[in-house]
Amino acid sequence: MEFSVKSGSPEKQRSACIVVGVFEPRRLSGVAEQLDQVSEGYLSGLLRRGDLEGKAGQMLLLHHVPNILSERVLLVGCGKERELDERQYKQIIEKTIHTLNETGSMEAVCFLSELHVKGRDTYWKVRQAVEAAQAGLYTFNQLKTRKEEPRRPLRKLVFNVPTRRELPLGERAIQHALAVSKGVTICRDVANMPPNICTPRYLAEQAQSMADQYDNLSFSEVDEAQMAELGMNAYLAVGQGSEHESVLSLLHYQGAAKDVPPVVLVGKGLTFDSGGISIKPSANMDEMKYDMGGAASVLGAMQALAELQLPINVIGAIAGCENMPDGKAYRPGDVLTTMSGQTVEVLNTDAEGRLVLCDVLTYVERFEPEAVVDIATLTGACIVALGHHASGLMSSHNPLAHELLNASEQSGDRAWRLPLWDEYQDALDSPFADMQNLGGRDAGTITAACFLSRFTKKYHWAHLDIAGTAWRSGAKKGATGRPVPMLTQFLLNRADNGQSN
Ligand code: BES
Ligand code: MN
Ligand code: ZN
């Protein structure tokens, strides 16, 4: 779909449809008021007769409104004016686009971007509207033999902004939103792909083909033989029971001078996590195809970054691996020597993410990074703590934690910080090795992060546990594309030196 911004008055639009808000109870928004005057009270008459209460998400489609140049007017209920918040705004936009697609309109001019949302400016409203529109149109039907293409006549959506002065802001919002949406889409596509197709090799191919599309993006990989040479024994152990070889894929994005230290994003890429010898129960085990959600989000963020051509250096590391039970599989009781030299006693082969990541976190030291952020569906405990609304954020570096929290706040892609105090480290003490890969029942999300922290002493580091946010279960099962919006915002802010737009 195509998006643009303009600044004009509603009665002058000659469009297939114009979209304006109505508040509860039966109150016209300023823009609707203008239309009402031109149409000699047509809209207020409808409200008086009780055709639209104005409850959030209510829709009323009108044809042939007197004296109006547009073919249709879509009245959209926005709830109580003072209660319009971010969440409601996004829901209203999504519903509006759905409704527009049910009409025959090929294009529409939307005035909802002029609604007042507390603390948010035009940039934010346009950007969120475009992202919500794109996300709402997503389908994954590559693997269906009969593809049901829903009828979607809407081709072009124009957002109106209050003043001409805000047009450049609106245009930038669209550009940023389209880049984020592209990243979100590839993240969802790759994550939704089933584990018999989406293997570590498949992840590498996706990264490779992305690098082929952009001049300043290049691809390299570390295969099992190289991992063995490097001593990445924890990573290798996890993949030992799988027929699919482990592959660490690297995407190098160069937007600044060669000697500018990069930001490194590390994604957990377990293309299937059966638990290994400590096998998981069968219920919902299919969802462990999403255990590569971190890797998918790194792909997504790299895609958005390359679209935006930001003037920074970024390396995306995609830790592809499959965790399976087998005669060759690693087992509880094994002691592994990690690339860092530290030894780990395996108490549970289902705590595999940290074993893969710890070696990659050591590997990326060679890039002398400015900051490293790892993204992982690491612990079920994170869902217990935060549910499905926020990703867990842990960091040993306060400024980096705040940067990420800011990015999360700006993008609407929520994260919540959990502590990483030293007291939690004791849970990893092992009688036989430097540490064990299990921290016990308490604070599982934090002790997993504590484990990782032992491999990140050489740079500023933050960890995002996306176990609860990377995908949805149930009737609407599917990858969400999170936390691509947050990561992209983080990179945008870095490029802009702290400004969001
Ligand atoms: N990939 C899982 C975490 C997970 C589970 C994410 C369910 C989302 C939904 C991870 O590898 C895992 O199995 N973690 C274990 C750790 C435990 C053995 C210490 C868990 O959370 O149960
Ligand atoms: Mn596991
Ligand atoms: Zn896992």
XYZ file of C-alpha atoms and ligand atoms in Angstrom:
525
model
C 0.000 0.000 0.000
C 1.045 3.560 -0.685
C 1.086 6.266 1.965
C 1.446 10.022 1.832
C 0.699 13.131 3.868
C -1.038 16.333 3.000
C -2.472 19.320 4.758
C -5.891 20.470 3.615
C -9.461 21.024 4.733
C -11.852 18.062 4.662
C -14.571 19.624 2.528
C -12.073 20.331 -0.250
C -10.906 16.723 -0.616
C -11.970 14.985 -3.778
C -11.368 11.414 -2.672
C -13.029 8.012 -2.745
C -13.402 8.312 1.011
C -12.559 10.697 3.776
C -12.164 9.419 7.306
C -13.069 11.586 10.289
C -13.512 10.975 14.006
C -16.569 11.156 16.256
C -16.238 11.153 20.021
C -18.452 9.637 22.648
C -21.161 10.689 23.417
C -22.215 11.724 19.886
C -19.687 14.539 19.559
C -18.143 15.567 16.276
C -14.379 16.064 16.120
C -13.177 19.438 14.815
C -12.740 18.087 11.301
C -16.152 16.409 11.347
C -17.574 19.711 12.516
C -16.209 21.392 9.383
C -17.885 18.769 7.196
C -21.076 19.219 9.144
C -21.169 22.918 8.387
C -20.602 22.446 4.676
C -23.206 19.707 4.542
C -25.697 21.870 6.418
C -25.924 19.768 9.522
C -26.040 16.358 7.825
C -23.629 14.709 10.275
C -24.997 16.279 13.443
C -28.449 15.205 12.267
C -27.286 11.591 12.085
C -25.817 11.753 15.554
C -28.961 13.295 16.961
C -30.996 10.443 15.548
C -28.675 8.025 17.348
C -26.917 6.383 14.388
C -23.476 6.615 15.986
C -22.621 6.833 19.659
C -18.896 7.425 19.039
C -17.659 4.406 20.990
C -14.082 3.473 20.120
C -13.999 1.388 16.957
C -17.577 2.097 15.824
C -17.797 2.768 12.089
C -20.452 4.409 9.971
C -20.014 4.660 6.213
C -21.911 7.425 4.427
C -22.480 7.995 0.717
C -23.496 11.206 -1.040
C -23.083 13.544 1.882
C -24.533 16.875 0.681
C -22.027 19.407 -0.702
C -19.057 17.104 -0.072
C -16.738 16.392 -3.000
C -15.640 12.975 -1.773
C -17.660 9.922 -2.719
C -17.812 8.592 0.814
C -17.365 9.736 4.380
C -16.333 7.193 6.992
C -17.220 8.260 10.519
C -15.018 6.536 13.067
C -15.905 6.275 16.741
C -12.940 7.369 18.867
C -14.362 6.935 22.360
C -14.223 9.709 24.947
C -12.009 12.487 23.659
C -9.958 12.790 26.819
C -9.434 9.053 27.089
C -7.911 8.565 23.647
C -4.614 6.851 24.394
C -1.918 5.209 22.304
C -3.409 1.775 22.404
C -6.846 2.963 21.430
C -5.432 5.137 18.654
C -3.656 2.144 17.102
C -6.720 -0.072 17.427
C -8.882 2.567 15.771
C -6.466 2.932 12.873
C -6.300 -0.811 12.328
C -10.064 -1.145 12.358
C -10.423 1.814 10.000
C -8.174 0.195 7.425
C -10.051 -3.046 7.738
C -13.332 -1.204 7.166
C -11.961 0.808 4.247
C -11.000 -2.446 2.576
C -14.580 -3.611 2.883
C -15.762 -0.591 0.910
C -14.819 -0.187 -2.720
C -12.481 2.734 -2.018
C -9.155 2.568 -3.818
C -7.853 5.545 -1.898
C -8.787 7.523 1.184
C -7.844 10.664 3.048
C -7.606 10.018 6.760
C -8.002 12.813 9.306
C -7.533 10.559 12.337
C -3.865 11.577 12.372
C -5.077 14.941 13.675
C -6.706 13.486 16.781
C -5.139 14.480 20.046
C -3.225 11.590 21.616
C -1.690 12.511 24.943
C 2.009 13.335 24.718
C 2.322 12.292 21.074
C 3.090 14.483 18.068
C 2.252 14.294 14.381
C 5.376 12.268 13.642
C 4.331 9.607 16.123
C 0.715 9.491 14.975
C 1.552 9.108 11.306
C 4.283 6.604 11.994
C 2.110 4.425 14.226
C -0.756 4.630 11.754
C 1.396 3.376 8.897
C 2.932 0.631 11.020
C -0.485 -0.478 12.280
C -1.833 -0.464 8.721
C 1.015 -2.592 7.425
C 0.934 -4.996 10.364
C -2.815 -5.459 9.968
C -2.415 -6.449 6.328
C 0.120 -9.193 7.049
C -0.684 -12.730 5.971
C 1.428 -15.871 5.876
C 0.096 -18.088 3.113
C 3.269 -19.246 1.363
C 2.568 -22.826 2.368
C -1.106 -23.026 1.462
C -1.917 -24.583 -1.880
C -5.070 -22.524 -2.147
C -4.161 -18.996 -1.290
C -7.132 -17.008 -0.124
C -6.368 -13.482 -1.210
C -8.774 -11.259 0.667
C -10.285 -8.476 -1.440
C -8.344 -5.327 -0.659
C -9.216 -2.458 -2.923
C -7.481 0.198 -0.801
C -4.265 1.183 -2.588
C -3.453 4.605 -1.270
C -3.895 6.179 2.119
C -3.287 9.864 2.694
C -2.858 11.162 6.224
C -3.805 14.724 6.845
C -1.684 16.854 9.168
C -2.912 20.082 10.774
C -0.372 22.474 9.229
C 1.833 22.552 6.143
C 4.767 23.054 8.462
C 4.306 19.490 9.689
C 4.459 17.903 6.244
C 8.199 17.082 6.369
C 7.670 15.488 9.783
C 4.851 13.387 8.375
C 6.927 12.344 5.400
C 9.776 11.243 7.611
C 7.307 9.331 9.768
C 6.107 7.418 6.703
C 9.642 6.659 5.580
C 10.604 5.354 9.024
C 7.385 3.386 9.387
C 7.827 1.682 6.023
C 11.356 0.635 6.947
C 10.203 -0.719 10.314
C 7.295 -2.518 8.639
C 9.577 -4.126 6.120
C 11.737 -5.375 8.985
C 8.715 -6.580 10.939
C 7.428 -8.444 7.891
C 10.644 -10.338 7.227
C 10.911 -11.121 10.936
C 7.395 -12.570 10.925
C 7.921 -14.472 7.677
C 11.127 -16.134 8.826
C 9.780 -16.871 12.304
C 6.546 -18.387 11.008
C 8.406 -20.688 8.632
C 8.195 -24.296 9.919
C 11.270 -25.975 11.393
C 11.614 -28.532 8.598
C 12.181 -25.607 6.211
C 13.622 -22.973 8.508
C 16.888 -24.639 9.543
C 20.148 -22.931 10.541
C 21.128 -23.095 6.860
C 17.869 -21.400 5.865
C 18.608 -18.554 8.290
C 22.016 -18.152 6.672
C 20.413 -18.081 3.216
C 17.992 -15.374 4.309
C 20.865 -13.291 5.635
C 22.865 -13.920 2.474
C 20.039 -12.861 0.192
C 19.459 -9.707 2.245
C 23.131 -8.823 1.874
C 22.792 -9.305 -1.889
C 20.152 -6.560 -1.970
C 22.204 -3.758 -0.397
C 25.639 -2.445 -1.321
C 26.736 -1.703 2.215
C 25.491 -4.964 3.699
C 27.705 -8.020 3.531
C 27.414 -11.577 4.730
C 29.799 -14.038 6.314
C 29.344 -17.230 8.275
C 31.042 -19.409 10.834
C 30.426 -23.116 10.213
C 30.849 -26.030 12.601
C 34.459 -26.715 11.577
C 35.406 -23.100 12.269
C 33.486 -23.159 15.546
C 35.483 -26.193 16.597
C 38.721 -24.392 15.802
C 37.586 -21.369 17.795
C 36.619 -23.533 20.756
C 32.916 -22.687 20.625
C 32.149 -25.954 22.365
C 29.001 -24.867 24.181
C 27.355 -23.743 20.934
C 28.481 -26.942 19.185
C 27.227 -29.166 22.019
C 23.684 -27.888 21.645
C 23.618 -28.704 17.925
C 25.278 -32.102 18.363
C 22.023 -34.055 18.431
C 20.654 -32.491 15.265
C 20.954 -33.591 11.647
C 21.137 -29.915 10.737
C 24.528 -28.284 11.085
C 24.789 -25.214 13.277
C 25.625 -21.981 11.443
C 26.503 -18.611 12.892
C 25.530 -16.041 10.248
C 26.919 -12.523 10.311
C 25.526 -9.476 8.567
C 27.899 -6.523 8.415
C 26.298 -3.163 7.775
C 28.660 -0.292 7.122
C 27.063 3.155 7.200
C 29.969 5.017 8.834
C 33.747 5.077 8.496
C 35.405 1.687 8.889
C 36.997 2.527 12.216
C 33.732 3.551 13.924
C 32.975 0.815 16.480
C 29.831 -1.133 15.609
C 26.686 -1.923 17.526
C 26.300 -5.704 17.558
C 22.916 -7.435 17.667
C 23.003 -11.115 18.599
C 19.908 -13.246 17.992
C 19.144 -16.665 19.463
C 18.343 -18.808 16.444
C 17.107 -22.154 17.747
C 15.155 -23.261 14.692
C 13.611 -25.913 16.897
C 14.004 -26.454 20.625
C 12.755 -29.910 21.596
C 14.562 -29.577 24.909
C 17.062 -32.228 23.806
C 17.591 -35.114 26.242
C 15.724 -33.042 28.862
C 12.846 -33.244 26.404
C 9.888 -30.910 26.643
C 6.296 -32.094 27.097
C 4.451 -32.503 23.768
C 1.719 -29.927 24.351
C 2.414 -26.881 22.203
C 5.892 -28.124 21.364
C 5.301 -26.906 17.802
C 5.683 -23.380 19.162
C 9.343 -24.075 19.762
C 9.845 -23.383 16.075
C 9.678 -19.774 17.296
C 12.793 -20.262 19.374
C 14.619 -18.471 16.586
C 12.554 -15.307 17.164
C 15.624 -13.416 18.344
C 17.495 -14.285 15.151
C 14.453 -13.310 13.067
C 14.318 -9.945 14.832
C 17.987 -9.346 14.071
C 17.247 -10.032 10.398
C 14.302 -7.632 10.623
C 16.304 -4.873 12.290
C 19.111 -5.254 9.732
C 16.563 -4.977 6.934
C 15.087 -1.789 8.419
C 18.556 -0.386 8.984
C 19.594 -1.051 5.391
C 16.380 0.555 4.141
C 17.056 3.629 6.251
C 20.746 3.721 5.298
C 21.648 5.023 8.754
C 25.144 6.471 9.222
C 26.319 3.920 11.789
C 28.029 0.543 11.756
C 26.040 -2.477 12.869
C 26.739 -6.192 12.893
C 23.919 -8.697 13.155
C 24.847 -12.146 14.453
C 22.363 -14.941 13.898
C 23.063 -17.981 16.031
C 21.404 -20.784 14.064
C 21.133 -24.145 15.803
C 18.691 -26.983 16.493
C 18.272 -28.719 19.871
C 17.331 -32.398 19.433
C 17.579 -35.642 21.440
C 19.793 -38.243 19.782
C 22.537 -40.763 20.463
C 25.001 -37.999 19.742
C 23.174 -35.356 21.727
C 24.795 -33.604 24.684
C 23.448 -34.645 28.052
C 22.797 -33.512 31.596
C 26.031 -33.937 33.497
C 28.297 -32.952 30.599
C 30.897 -30.313 31.346
C 31.628 -27.984 28.417
C 34.551 -25.653 27.889
C 33.248 -22.452 26.351
C 35.138 -20.243 23.913
C 35.899 -17.899 26.827
C 37.698 -20.735 28.613
C 35.098 -20.848 31.391
C 33.610 -24.302 32.035
C 29.893 -25.075 32.336
C 28.157 -28.046 33.861
C 25.006 -28.913 31.942
C 22.172 -29.704 34.331
C 19.382 -29.425 31.797
C 19.771 -29.627 28.032
C 16.672 -27.456 27.672
C 18.609 -24.478 29.030
C 20.365 -24.419 25.655
C 19.891 -20.817 24.557
C 22.437 -19.481 27.021
C 24.970 -22.105 25.871
C 24.671 -21.042 22.246
C 24.676 -17.356 23.100
C 27.612 -17.419 25.504
C 29.998 -18.491 22.753
C 28.620 -15.956 20.291
C 28.965 -13.226 22.936
C 32.624 -14.186 23.250
C 33.033 -14.394 19.473
C 31.797 -10.822 18.905
C 34.534 -9.391 21.163
C 36.666 -9.306 18.014
C 34.548 -6.475 16.606
C 35.427 -4.227 19.571
C 31.794 -3.203 19.756
C 30.375 0.058 21.045
C 27.494 -1.972 22.492
C 26.116 -5.501 22.228
C 22.426 -6.339 22.524
C 21.314 -9.952 22.496
C 17.737 -10.889 21.742
C 16.465 -14.285 22.790
C 13.380 -16.355 23.542
C 15.368 -17.423 26.550
C 13.085 -18.326 29.451
C 9.513 -19.430 30.039
C 9.930 -17.630 33.368
C 9.877 -14.314 31.504
C 6.276 -15.041 30.490
C 5.436 -15.757 34.119
C 6.979 -12.428 35.139
C 5.768 -10.090 32.384
C 3.163 -11.965 30.383
C 2.956 -11.224 26.693
C 3.009 -7.450 26.840
C 6.601 -6.557 27.580
C 9.976 -7.995 26.687
C 12.335 -8.416 29.625
C 15.342 -6.122 29.578
C 18.461 -6.744 31.626
C 21.717 -4.877 31.425
C 24.914 -4.328 33.310
C 25.231 -0.848 31.772
C 22.658 1.732 32.880
C 22.988 4.154 29.947
C 22.468 1.334 27.445
C 19.463 0.070 29.410
C 17.948 3.543 29.308
C 18.606 3.902 25.605
C 16.689 0.706 24.983
C 13.868 1.650 27.327
C 13.546 4.993 25.567
C 13.454 3.290 22.187
C 10.802 0.951 23.505
C 8.720 3.861 24.809
C 9.020 5.775 21.526
C 8.204 2.811 19.307
C 5.398 1.429 21.450
C 7.228 -1.921 21.492
C 7.289 -2.436 25.222
C 10.142 -3.595 27.423
C 10.528 -3.692 31.192
C 13.759 -3.846 33.090
C 14.573 -6.563 35.599
C 17.547 -6.337 37.969
C 20.875 -8.065 37.469
C 22.230 -7.760 40.989
C 25.259 -9.819 41.982
C 23.219 -11.653 44.608
C 21.521 -13.624 41.842
C 24.853 -14.912 40.508
C 25.252 -17.418 43.363
C 22.449 -19.538 41.914
C 24.848 -20.608 39.151
C 27.507 -22.123 41.435
C 28.458 -25.646 40.399
C 30.423 -28.247 42.372
C 32.111 -29.499 39.192
C 32.665 -26.557 36.863
C 32.952 -22.764 36.884
C 29.178 -22.555 36.648
C 26.094 -24.599 35.853
C 23.608 -23.790 33.102
C 20.650 -23.778 35.458
C 19.793 -21.345 38.228
C 17.002 -23.182 39.999
C 13.322 -22.300 40.246
C 13.530 -18.695 41.408
C 14.026 -15.713 39.109
C 14.732 -17.888 36.076
C 14.839 -14.951 33.679
C 17.385 -13.109 35.787
C 19.635 -16.090 36.461
C 19.689 -16.848 32.718
C 20.829 -13.262 32.107
C 23.383 -13.635 34.923
C 24.799 -16.577 33.040
C 25.182 -14.477 29.881
C 26.648 -11.558 31.819
C 29.706 -13.684 32.591
C 30.602 -13.612 28.903
C 30.090 -9.901 28.299
C 32.695 -8.233 30.494
C 34.586 -6.662 27.603
C 31.848 -4.332 26.327
C 28.564 -2.627 27.156
C 25.840 -5.207 26.987
C 22.084 -5.572 27.262
C 19.846 -8.610 26.982
C 16.248 -8.777 25.762
C 14.202 -11.818 26.752
C 11.409 -11.984 24.174
C 9.892 -15.329 25.227
C 6.526 -13.650 25.815
C 6.521 -11.151 22.957
C 7.939 -12.848 19.851
C 4.795 -14.751 18.956
C 1.130 -15.178 19.818
C -0.531 -18.503 20.622
C -4.135 -19.554 20.152
C -6.487 -18.707 17.328
C -4.309 -15.885 16.052
C -1.117 -17.891 16.337
C 1.843 -16.270 14.627
C 5.013 -14.265 14.914
C 4.560 -10.652 16.043
C 7.683 -9.120 14.522
C 8.739 -7.866 17.928
C 11.130 -6.414 18.985
C 12.023 -5.091 15.508
C 10.319 -1.719 16.156
C 12.275 -1.212 19.374
C 15.597 -2.273 17.852
C 15.099 -0.067 14.811
C 14.225 2.885 17.037
C 17.350 2.209 19.082
C 19.430 2.376 15.894
C 17.574 5.454 14.622
C 18.303 7.229 17.898
C 21.941 6.224 17.751
C 22.225 7.601 14.239
C 20.429 10.800 15.181
C 22.349 11.238 18.368
C 19.321 11.014 20.586
C 16.548 12.486 18.486
C 13.611 10.406 17.434
C 12.632 12.283 14.308
N 13.218 -21.607 24.429
C 12.978 -21.916 25.780
C 12.257 -20.807 26.537
C 10.804 -20.664 26.226
C 9.883 -21.575 26.682
C 10.371 -19.572 25.523
C 8.542 -21.411 26.409
C 9.026 -19.390 25.270
C 8.119 -20.321 25.695
C 14.301 -22.170 26.500
O 15.285 -22.755 25.742
C 13.998 -23.074 27.611
O 13.643 -24.168 27.376
N 14.162 -22.561 28.821
C 13.887 -23.308 29.979
C 15.000 -23.027 30.943
C 15.024 -23.939 32.119
C 15.347 -25.346 31.705
C 16.051 -23.401 33.079
C 12.540 -22.868 30.529
O 12.218 -21.690 30.448
O 11.815 -23.733 31.025
Mn 15.132 -24.857 25.790
Zn 15.179 -22.482 23.724
